[in-house]
Coordinates of C-alpha atoms in Angstrom, one line a residue:
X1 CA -34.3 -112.6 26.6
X2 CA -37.5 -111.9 27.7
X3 CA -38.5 -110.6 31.5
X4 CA -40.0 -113.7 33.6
X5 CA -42.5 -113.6 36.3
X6 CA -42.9 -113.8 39.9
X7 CA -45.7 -115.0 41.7
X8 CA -46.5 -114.7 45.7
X9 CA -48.3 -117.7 46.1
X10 CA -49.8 -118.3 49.8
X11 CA -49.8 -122.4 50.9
X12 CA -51.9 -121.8 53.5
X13 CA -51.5 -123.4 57.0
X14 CA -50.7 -127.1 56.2
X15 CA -53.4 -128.9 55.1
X16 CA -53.2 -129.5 51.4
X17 CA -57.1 -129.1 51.0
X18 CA -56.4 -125.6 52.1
X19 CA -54.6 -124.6 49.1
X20 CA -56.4 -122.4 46.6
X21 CA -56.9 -123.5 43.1
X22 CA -55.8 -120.2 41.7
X23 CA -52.4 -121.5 43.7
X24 CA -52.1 -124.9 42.6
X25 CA -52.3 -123.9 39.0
X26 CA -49.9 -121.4 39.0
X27 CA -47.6 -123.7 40.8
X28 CA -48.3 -126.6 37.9
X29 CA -46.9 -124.3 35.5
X30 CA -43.8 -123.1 37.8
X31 CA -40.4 -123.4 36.1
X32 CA -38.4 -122.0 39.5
X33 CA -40.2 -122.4 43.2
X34 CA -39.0 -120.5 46.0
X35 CA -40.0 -122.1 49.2
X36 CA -39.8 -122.1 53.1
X37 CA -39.9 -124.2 56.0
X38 CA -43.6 -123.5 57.0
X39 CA -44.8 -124.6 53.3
X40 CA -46.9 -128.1 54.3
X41 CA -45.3 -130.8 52.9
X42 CA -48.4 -132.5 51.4
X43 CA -48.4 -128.9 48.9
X44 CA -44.1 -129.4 48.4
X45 CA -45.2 -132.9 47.2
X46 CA -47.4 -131.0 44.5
X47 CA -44.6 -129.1 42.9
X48 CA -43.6 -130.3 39.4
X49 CA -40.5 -132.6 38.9
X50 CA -39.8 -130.3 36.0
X51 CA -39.4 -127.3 38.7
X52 CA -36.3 -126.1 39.6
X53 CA -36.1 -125.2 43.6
X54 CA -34.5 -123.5 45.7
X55 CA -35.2 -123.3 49.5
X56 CA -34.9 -120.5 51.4
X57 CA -35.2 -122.2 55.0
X58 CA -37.2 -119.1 56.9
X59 CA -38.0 -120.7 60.9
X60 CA -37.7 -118.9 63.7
X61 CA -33.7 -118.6 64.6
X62 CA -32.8 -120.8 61.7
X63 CA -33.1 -118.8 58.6
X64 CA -31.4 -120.4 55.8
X65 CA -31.0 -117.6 53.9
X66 CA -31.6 -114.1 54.8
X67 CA -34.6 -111.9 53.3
X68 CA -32.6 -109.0 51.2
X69 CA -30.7 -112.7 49.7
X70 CA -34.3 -113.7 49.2
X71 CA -35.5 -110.4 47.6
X72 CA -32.4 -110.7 44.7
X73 CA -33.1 -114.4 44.3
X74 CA -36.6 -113.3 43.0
X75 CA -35.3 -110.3 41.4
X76 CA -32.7 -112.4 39.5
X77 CA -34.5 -115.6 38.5
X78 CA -36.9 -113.4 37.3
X79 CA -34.8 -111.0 34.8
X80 CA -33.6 -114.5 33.9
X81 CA -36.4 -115.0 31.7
X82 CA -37.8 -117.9 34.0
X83 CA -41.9 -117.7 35.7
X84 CA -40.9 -117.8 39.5
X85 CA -43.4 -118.9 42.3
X86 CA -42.3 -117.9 45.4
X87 CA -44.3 -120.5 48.0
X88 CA -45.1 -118.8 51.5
X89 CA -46.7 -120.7 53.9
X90 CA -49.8 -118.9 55.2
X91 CA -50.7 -115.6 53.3
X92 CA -47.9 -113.9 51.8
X93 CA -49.3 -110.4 53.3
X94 CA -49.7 -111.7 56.8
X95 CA -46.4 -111.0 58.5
X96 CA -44.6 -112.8 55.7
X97 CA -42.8 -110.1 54.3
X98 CA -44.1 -110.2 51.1
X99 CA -44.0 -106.5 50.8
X100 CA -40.6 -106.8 51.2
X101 CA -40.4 -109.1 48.5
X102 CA -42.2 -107.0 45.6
X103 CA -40.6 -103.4 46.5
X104 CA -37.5 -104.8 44.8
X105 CA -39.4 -106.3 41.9
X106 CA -41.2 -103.5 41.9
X107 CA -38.2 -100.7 41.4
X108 CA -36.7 -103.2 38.4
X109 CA -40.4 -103.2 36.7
X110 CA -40.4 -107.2 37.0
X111 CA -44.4 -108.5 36.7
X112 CA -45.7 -110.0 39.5
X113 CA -49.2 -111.7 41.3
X114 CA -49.9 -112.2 45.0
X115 CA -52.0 -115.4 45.3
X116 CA -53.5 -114.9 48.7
X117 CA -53.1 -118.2 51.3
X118 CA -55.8 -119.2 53.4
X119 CA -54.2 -118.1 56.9
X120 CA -53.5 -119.5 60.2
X121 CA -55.2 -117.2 62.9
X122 CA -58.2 -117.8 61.4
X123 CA -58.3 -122.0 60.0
X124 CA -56.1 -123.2 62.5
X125 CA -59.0 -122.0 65.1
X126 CA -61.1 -123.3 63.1
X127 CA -59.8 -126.8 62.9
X128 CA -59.9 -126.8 66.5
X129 CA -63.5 -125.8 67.0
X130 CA -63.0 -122.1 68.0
X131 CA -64.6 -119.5 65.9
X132 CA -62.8 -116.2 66.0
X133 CA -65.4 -114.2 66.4
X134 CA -69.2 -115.3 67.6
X135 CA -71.6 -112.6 68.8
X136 CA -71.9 -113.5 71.9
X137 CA -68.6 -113.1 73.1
X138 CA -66.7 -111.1 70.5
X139 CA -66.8 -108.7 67.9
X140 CA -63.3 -108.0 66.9
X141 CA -60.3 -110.2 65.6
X142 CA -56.8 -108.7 66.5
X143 CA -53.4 -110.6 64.7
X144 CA -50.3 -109.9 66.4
X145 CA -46.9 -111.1 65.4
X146 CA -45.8 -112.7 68.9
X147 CA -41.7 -112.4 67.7
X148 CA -39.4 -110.4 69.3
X149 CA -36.2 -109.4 68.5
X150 CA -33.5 -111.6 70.9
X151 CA -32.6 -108.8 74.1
X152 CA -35.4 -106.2 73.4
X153 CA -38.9 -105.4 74.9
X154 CA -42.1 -105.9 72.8
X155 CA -43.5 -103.1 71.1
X156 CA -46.7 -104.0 71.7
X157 CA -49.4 -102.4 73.6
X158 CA -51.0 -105.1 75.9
X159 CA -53.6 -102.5 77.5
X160 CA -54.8 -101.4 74.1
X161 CA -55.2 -105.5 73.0
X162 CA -56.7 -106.0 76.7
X163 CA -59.4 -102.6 76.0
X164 CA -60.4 -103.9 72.4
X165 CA -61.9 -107.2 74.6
X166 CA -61.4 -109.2 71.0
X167 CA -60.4 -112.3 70.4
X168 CA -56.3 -112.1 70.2
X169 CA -54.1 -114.1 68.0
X170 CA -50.0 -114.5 68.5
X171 CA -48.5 -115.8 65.7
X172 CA -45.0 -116.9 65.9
X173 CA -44.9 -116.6 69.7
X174 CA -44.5 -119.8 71.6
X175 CA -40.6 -119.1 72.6
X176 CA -41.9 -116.0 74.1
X177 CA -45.2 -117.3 76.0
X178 CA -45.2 -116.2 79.6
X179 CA -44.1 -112.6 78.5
X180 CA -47.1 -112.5 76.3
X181 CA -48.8 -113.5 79.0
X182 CA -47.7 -111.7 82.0
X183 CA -47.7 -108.5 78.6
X184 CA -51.7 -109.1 78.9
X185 CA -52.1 -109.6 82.5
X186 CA -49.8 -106.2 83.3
X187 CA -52.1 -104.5 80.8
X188 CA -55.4 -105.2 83.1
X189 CA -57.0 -108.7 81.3
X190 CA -58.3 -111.2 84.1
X191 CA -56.6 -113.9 85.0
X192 CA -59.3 -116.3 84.3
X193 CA -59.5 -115.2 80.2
X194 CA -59.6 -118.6 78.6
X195 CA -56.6 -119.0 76.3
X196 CA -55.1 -121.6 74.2
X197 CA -52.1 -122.9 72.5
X198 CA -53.0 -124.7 69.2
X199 CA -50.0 -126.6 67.2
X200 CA -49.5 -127.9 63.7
X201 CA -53.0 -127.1 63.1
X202 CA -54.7 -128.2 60.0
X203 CA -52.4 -131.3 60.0
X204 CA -51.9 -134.8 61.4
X205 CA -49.8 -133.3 64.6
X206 CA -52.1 -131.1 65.6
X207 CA -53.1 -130.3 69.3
X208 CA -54.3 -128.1 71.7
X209 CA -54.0 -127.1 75.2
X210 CA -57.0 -124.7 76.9
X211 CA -56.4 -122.9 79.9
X212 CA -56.5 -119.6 80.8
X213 CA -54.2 -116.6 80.5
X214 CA -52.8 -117.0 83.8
X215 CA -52.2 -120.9 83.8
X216 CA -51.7 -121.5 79.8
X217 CA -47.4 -121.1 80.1
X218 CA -47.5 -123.5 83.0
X219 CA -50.5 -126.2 81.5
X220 CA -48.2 -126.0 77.8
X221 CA -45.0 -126.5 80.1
X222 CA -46.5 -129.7 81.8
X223 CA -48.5 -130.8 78.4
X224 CA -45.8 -130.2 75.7
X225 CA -45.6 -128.1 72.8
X226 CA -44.4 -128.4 69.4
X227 CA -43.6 -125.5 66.4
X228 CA -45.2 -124.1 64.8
X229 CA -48.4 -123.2 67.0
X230 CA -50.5 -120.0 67.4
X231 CA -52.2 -118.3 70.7
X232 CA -55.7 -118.1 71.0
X233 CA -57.0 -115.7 73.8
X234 CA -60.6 -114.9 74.3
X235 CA -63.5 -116.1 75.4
X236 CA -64.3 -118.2 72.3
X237 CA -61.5 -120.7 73.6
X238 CA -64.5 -121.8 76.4
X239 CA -66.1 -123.3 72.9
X240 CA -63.4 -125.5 71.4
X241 CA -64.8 -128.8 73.5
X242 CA -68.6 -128.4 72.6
X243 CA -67.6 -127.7 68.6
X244 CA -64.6 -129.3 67.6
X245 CA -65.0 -131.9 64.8
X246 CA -61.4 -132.5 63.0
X247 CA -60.0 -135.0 65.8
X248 CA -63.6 -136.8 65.3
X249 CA -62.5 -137.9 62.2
X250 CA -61.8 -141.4 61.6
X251 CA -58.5 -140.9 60.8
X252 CA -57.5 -137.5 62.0
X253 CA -54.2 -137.8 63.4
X254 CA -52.6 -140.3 61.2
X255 CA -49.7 -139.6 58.3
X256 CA -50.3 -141.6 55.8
X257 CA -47.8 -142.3 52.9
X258 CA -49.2 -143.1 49.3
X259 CA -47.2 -144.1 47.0
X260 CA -49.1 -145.0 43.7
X261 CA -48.2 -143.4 40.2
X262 CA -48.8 -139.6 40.3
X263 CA -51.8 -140.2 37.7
X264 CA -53.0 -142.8 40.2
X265 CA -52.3 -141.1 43.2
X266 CA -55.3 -138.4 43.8
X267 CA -58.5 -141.1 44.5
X268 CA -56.9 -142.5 47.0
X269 CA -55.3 -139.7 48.7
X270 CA -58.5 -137.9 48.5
X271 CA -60.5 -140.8 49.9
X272 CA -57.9 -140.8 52.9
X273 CA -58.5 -137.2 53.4
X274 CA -62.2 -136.8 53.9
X275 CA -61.5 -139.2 56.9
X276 CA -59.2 -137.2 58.0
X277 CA -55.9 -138.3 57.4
X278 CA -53.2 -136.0 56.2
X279 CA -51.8 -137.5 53.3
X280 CA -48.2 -137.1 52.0
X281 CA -48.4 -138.4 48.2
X282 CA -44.9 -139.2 47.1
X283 CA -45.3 -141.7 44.1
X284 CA -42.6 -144.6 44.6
X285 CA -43.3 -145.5 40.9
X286 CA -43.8 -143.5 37.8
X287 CA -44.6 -145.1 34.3
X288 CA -43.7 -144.5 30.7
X289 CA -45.0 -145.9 27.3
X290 CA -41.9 -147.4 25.2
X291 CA -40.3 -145.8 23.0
X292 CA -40.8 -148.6 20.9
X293 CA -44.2 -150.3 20.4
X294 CA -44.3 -151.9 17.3
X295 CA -45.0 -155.4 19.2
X296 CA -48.4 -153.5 19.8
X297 CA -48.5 -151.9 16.4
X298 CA -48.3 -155.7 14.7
X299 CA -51.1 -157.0 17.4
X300 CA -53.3 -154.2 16.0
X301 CA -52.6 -155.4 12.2
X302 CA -54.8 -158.4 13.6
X303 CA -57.1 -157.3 16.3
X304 CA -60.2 -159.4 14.8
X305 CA -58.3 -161.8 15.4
X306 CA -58.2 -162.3 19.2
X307 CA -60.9 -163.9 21.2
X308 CA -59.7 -162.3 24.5
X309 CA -57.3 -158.6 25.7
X310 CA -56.4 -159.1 28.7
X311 CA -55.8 -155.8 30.8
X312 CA -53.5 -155.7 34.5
X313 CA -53.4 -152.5 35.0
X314 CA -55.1 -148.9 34.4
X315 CA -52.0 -147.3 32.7
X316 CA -51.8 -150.1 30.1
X317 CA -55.4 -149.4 29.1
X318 CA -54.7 -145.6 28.9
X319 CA -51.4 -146.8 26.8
X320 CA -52.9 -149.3 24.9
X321 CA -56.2 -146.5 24.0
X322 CA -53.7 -143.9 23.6
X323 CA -51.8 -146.0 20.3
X324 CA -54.6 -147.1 18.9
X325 CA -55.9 -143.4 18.7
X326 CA -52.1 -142.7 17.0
X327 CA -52.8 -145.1 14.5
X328 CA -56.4 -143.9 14.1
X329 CA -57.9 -147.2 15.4
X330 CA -61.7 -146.8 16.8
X331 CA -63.1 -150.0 19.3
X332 CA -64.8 -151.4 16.1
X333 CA -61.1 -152.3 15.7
X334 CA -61.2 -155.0 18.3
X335 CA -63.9 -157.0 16.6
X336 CA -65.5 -159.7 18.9
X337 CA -62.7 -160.0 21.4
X338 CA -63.9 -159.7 25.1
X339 CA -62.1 -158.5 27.7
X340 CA -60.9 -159.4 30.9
X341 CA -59.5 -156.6 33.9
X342 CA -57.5 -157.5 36.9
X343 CA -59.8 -155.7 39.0
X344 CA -61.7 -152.2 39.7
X345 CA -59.4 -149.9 39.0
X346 CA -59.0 -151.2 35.4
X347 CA -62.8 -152.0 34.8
X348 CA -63.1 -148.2 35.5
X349 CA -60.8 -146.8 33.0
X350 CA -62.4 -149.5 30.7
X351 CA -65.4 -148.1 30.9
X352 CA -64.2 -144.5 30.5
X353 CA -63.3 -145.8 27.3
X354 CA -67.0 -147.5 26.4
X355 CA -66.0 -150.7 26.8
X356 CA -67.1 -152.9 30.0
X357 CA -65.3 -155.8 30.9
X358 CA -66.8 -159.4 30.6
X359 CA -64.8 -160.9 33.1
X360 CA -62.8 -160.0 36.6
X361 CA -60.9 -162.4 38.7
X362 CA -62.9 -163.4 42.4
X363 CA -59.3 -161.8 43.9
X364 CA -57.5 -159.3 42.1
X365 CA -54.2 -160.3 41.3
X366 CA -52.2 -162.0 38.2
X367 CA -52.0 -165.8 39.6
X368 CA -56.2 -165.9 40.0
X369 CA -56.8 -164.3 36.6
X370 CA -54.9 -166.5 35.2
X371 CA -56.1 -169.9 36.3
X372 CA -59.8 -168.3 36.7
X373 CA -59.7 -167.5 32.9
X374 CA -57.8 -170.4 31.9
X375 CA -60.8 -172.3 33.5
X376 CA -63.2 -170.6 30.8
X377 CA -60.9 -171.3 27.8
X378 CA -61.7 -174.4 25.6
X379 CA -58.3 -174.7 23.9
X380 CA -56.7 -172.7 20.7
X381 CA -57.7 -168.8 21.6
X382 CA -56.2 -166.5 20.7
X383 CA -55.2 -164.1 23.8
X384 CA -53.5 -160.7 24.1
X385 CA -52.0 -159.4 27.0
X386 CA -50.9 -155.3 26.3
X387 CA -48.8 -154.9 29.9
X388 CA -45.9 -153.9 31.9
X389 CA -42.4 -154.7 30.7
X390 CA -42.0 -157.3 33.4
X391 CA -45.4 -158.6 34.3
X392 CA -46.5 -161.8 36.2
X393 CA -45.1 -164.9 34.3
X394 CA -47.5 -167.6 36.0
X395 CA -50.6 -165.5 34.4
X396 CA -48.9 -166.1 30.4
X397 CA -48.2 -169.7 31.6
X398 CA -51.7 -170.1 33.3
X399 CA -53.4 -169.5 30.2
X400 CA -51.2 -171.5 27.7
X401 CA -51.3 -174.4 29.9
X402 CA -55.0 -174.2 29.0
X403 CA -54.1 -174.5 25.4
X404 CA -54.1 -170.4 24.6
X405 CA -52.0 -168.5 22.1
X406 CA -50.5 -165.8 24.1
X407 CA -49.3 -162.3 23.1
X408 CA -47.8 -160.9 25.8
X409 CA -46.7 -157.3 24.7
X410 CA -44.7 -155.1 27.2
X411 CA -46.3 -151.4 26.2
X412 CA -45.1 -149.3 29.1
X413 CA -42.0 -149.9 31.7
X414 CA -42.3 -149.0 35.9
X415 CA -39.4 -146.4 36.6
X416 CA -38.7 -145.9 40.2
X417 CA -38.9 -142.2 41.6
X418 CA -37.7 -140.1 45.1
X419 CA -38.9 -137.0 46.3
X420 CA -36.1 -134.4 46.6
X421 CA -37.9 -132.0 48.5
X422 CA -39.1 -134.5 51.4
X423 CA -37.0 -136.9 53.3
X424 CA -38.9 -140.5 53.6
X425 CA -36.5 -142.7 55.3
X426 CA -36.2 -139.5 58.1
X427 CA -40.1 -139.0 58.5
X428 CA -40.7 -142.7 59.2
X429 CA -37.3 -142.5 61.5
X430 CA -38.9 -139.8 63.3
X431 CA -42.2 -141.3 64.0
X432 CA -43.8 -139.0 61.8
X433 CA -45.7 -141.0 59.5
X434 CA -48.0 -143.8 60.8
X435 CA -49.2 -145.7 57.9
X436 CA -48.1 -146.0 54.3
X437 CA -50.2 -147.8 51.5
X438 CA -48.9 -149.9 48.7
X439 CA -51.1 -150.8 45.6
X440 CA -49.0 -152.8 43.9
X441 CA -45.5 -155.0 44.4
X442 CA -43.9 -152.8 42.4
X443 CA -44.5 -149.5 44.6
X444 CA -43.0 -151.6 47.2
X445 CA -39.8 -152.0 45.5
X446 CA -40.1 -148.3 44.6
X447 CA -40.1 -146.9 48.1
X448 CA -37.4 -149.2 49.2
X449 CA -35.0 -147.9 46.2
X450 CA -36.5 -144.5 47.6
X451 CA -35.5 -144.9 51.8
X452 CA -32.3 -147.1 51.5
X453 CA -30.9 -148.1 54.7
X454 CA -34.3 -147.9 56.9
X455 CA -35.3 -149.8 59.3
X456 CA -38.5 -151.4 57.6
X457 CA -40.2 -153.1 61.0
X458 CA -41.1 -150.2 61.5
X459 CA -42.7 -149.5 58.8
X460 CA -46.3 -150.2 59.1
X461 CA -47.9 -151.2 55.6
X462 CA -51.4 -151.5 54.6
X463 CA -50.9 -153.8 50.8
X464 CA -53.6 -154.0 48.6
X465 CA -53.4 -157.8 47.0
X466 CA -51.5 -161.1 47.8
X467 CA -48.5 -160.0 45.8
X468 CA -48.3 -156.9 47.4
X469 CA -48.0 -158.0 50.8
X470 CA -45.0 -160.6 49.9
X471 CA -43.2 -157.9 48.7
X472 CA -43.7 -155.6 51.5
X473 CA -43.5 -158.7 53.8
X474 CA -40.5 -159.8 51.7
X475 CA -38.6 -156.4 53.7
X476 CA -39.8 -157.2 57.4
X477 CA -42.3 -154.4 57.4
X478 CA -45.7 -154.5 59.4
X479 CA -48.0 -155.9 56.5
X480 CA -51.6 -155.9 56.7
X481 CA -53.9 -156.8 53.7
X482 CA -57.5 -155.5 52.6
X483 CA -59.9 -158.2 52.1
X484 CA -60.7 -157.1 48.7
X485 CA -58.0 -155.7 46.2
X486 CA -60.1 -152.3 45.9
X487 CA -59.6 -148.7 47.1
X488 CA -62.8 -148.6 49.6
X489 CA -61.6 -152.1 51.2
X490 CA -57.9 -150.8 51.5
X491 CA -59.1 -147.6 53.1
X492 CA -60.9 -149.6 55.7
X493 CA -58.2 -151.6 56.4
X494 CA -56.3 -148.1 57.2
X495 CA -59.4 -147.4 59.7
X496 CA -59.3 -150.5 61.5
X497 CA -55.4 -150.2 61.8
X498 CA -55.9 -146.7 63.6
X499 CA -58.3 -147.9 65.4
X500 CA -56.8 -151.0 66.9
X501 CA -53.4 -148.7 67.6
X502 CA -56.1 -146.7 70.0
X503 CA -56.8 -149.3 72.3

């Protein structure tokens, strides 16, 4: 058997934006991933299902599994034969013993990468409107791992940090913030230094607290604190009011669930991010083609034959496209049929295949396609509807109550999924996600199969659609429903929820 691979992939401080490409490559081709605790769960939610994983735990005074165990996991997956990513959060280099990690693989001649991470001391400032350095205050950065071993003294020298006069930056030092600080006030810095705490940076919890070295453990004591956070101290801090910008964001602050197909998922999610939002994308919902489509194999044997295809949904255009090019059918195929789309999303993927539809429903669901369209037939056409394995009967009866011929072919089926790296039913118990957003009925059903046993009041839900909203409604949650069944109206609707919670 062949030597595998390991890779030291950085996940950077949270936000999934943050992530390198080099990194999320690599990590789409992982067969084994290695993670920790500090890994942001927006990048564990880009890990492929076909991964195997294995968590190593790594958070202050909980380490799930210690770091030599760590070293001959690597070491042992990889003379397996298997292509290991081993997911740090932060930079691997940047007290995260990665060293550590390659001197074994090393000595046993096992290949290995280091993907560098985009780091905390320097984005987490960032996000909070404090550059590290600026010319008028600073011209030196200084990192210093603020842990300590439990019962010993640091083995730092807080008059050397105090004489550099750079900006300092404590990583992993909260539990031990008044000796830090009483550390840099023994070693001659003024009282008055500004200083700040910043936690969950990059993400929807973040927050900071400015004060000054000699007030910051008493203003975090009376403001609260949550892990994991950095320290700031320097006189850049005095500039995190005049140029902060993340919290201006329309939607910085909020967790937002999406739930679409994976395939589906990255618009939206995207969209929801450029406002602000952290978004944890955990499709409820994934879809397959049948195994069996010779129902669509014997509509193609007549194509010319249909005066309308009817399409509900983007994946049963890509299915439908994606047999005909099997069979080596081109568009000339469908002769003088026109087609009708349930709304946007499918007139786009239409149109990616070069055909535009001729009609879309005034509201974008099943019911009004049906009767609109049944209101344009005249009686005897011939209709074919490619679609879900269990799609909306009333549009089929809509349209042969107007005299149609209906072929309604099931092409793909809607198979619900969970995550089993991230807890849904405990996020939402813990109040740490504020908002999630269903496209379609069917990703309703899909996250309840996913969070058993929830409470769903308090589950707020923004629902794209009539149908959509009964189903989420149909569970007690908290529905609220764009005014048009498209992305941009739904992502409004998410805005106007956050910012009617803030009054």
């Amino acid at each position: 058997m062949s030597v595998g691979k390991v890779w030291l992939v950085g996940a950077g401080p949270g936000d999934v934006g943050l992530f390198t490409i080099k990194g999320k490559e690599i990590l789409e081709k992982a067969e084994v991933v290695v993670y920790d605790s500090l890994v942001g769960q927006g990048i564990l939610s880009q890990i492929p299902s076909s991964a195997r994983l294995i968590n190593v735990g790594k958070r202050a005074n909980h380490h799930t599994m210690p770091q030599e165990e760590i070293n001959q996991v690597l070491l042992k997956e990889a003379q397996a034969g298997s292509r290991v990513v081993r997911l740090k959060g932060g930079d691997p280099f940047l007290f995260g013993r990665g060293g550590e990690e390659l001197e074994l693989l090393a000595e046993h001649g096992i290949p290995y990468e280091v993907v560098p991470g985009v780091t905390s001391p320097i984005s987490v400032p960032a996000y909070n409107g404090i550059p590290v350095t600026h010319r008028d205050f600073t011209s030196s950065l200084h990192i210093i791992t603020g842990h300590k071993r439990a019962g010993k003294e640091y083995d730092i020298d807080f008059e050397a940090l105090v004489r550099t006069r750079g900006t300092l930056v404590f990583l992993m030092g909260i539990a031990s913030l008044g000796d830090i600080c009483a550390g840099l006030l023994k070693g001659g810095m003024d009282a008055d230094m500004p200083a700040a705490v910043l936690q969950k940076g990059t993400t929807a919890g973040q927050k900071r607290v400015v004060a000054t070295v000699g007030t910051l453990k008493a203003e975090v004591d009376r403001q609260g604190i949550e892990t994991p956070a950095i320290i700031v101290v320097g006189k850049v801090c005095t500039l995190a009011d005049e140029f902060s910008w993340y919290e201006k964001l329309p939607l910085a602050g909020w967790k937002i669930l999406v739930t679409r197909p994976r395939n589906l998922i990255s618009q939206t999610a995207a969209r929801l991010r450029e406002k602000g939002a952290e978004v944890l994308e955990l499709p409820a919902i994934r879809t397959e083609a049948l195994s069996d489509e010779q129902r669509l194999y014997e509509a193609f044997d007549h194509l010319g034959n249909y005066q309308w295809i009817v399409f509900t949904s983007p994946t049963g255009v890509e299915i439908f496209f994606a047999e005909m090019q099997k069979r080596e059918l081109d568009i000339r195929s469908l002769g003088t049929a026109k087609i009708a789309a349930i709304g946007e999303g499918t007139k786009k993927k239409l149109a990616q295949h070069g055909l535009y539809a001729d009609f879309l429903p005034s509201v974008y669901d099943g019911d009004t396609l049906g009767t609109e369209l049944a209101a344009k037939l005249s009686g005897g056409e011939h209709i074919l509807i490619p679609r879900a394995e269990k799609g909306n009967e009333n549009l089929v009866r809509s349209l042969a109550e107007a005299g149609a011929i209906v072929d309604d072919v099931p092409t793909y089926r809607t198979l619900y999924e969970k995550s089993l790296l991230i807890d849904e039913k405990k996020e939402f118990e813990a109040g740490n996600i504020n908002c999630v957003v269903f496209t379609s009925a069917s990703t309703v059903k899909g996250f309840v199969e996913g969070t058993k046993g929830l409470d769903y009041t308090k589950v707020k839900a923004a629902c794209i659609g009539k149908q959509t909203k009964a189903a989420a409604d149909a569970w007690g949650m908290e529905t609220y429903m764009s005014e048009k069944a498209t992305i941009d109206s739904l992502i409004t609707l998410v805005e106007k929820l956050k910012r009617s919670e803030e009054k």
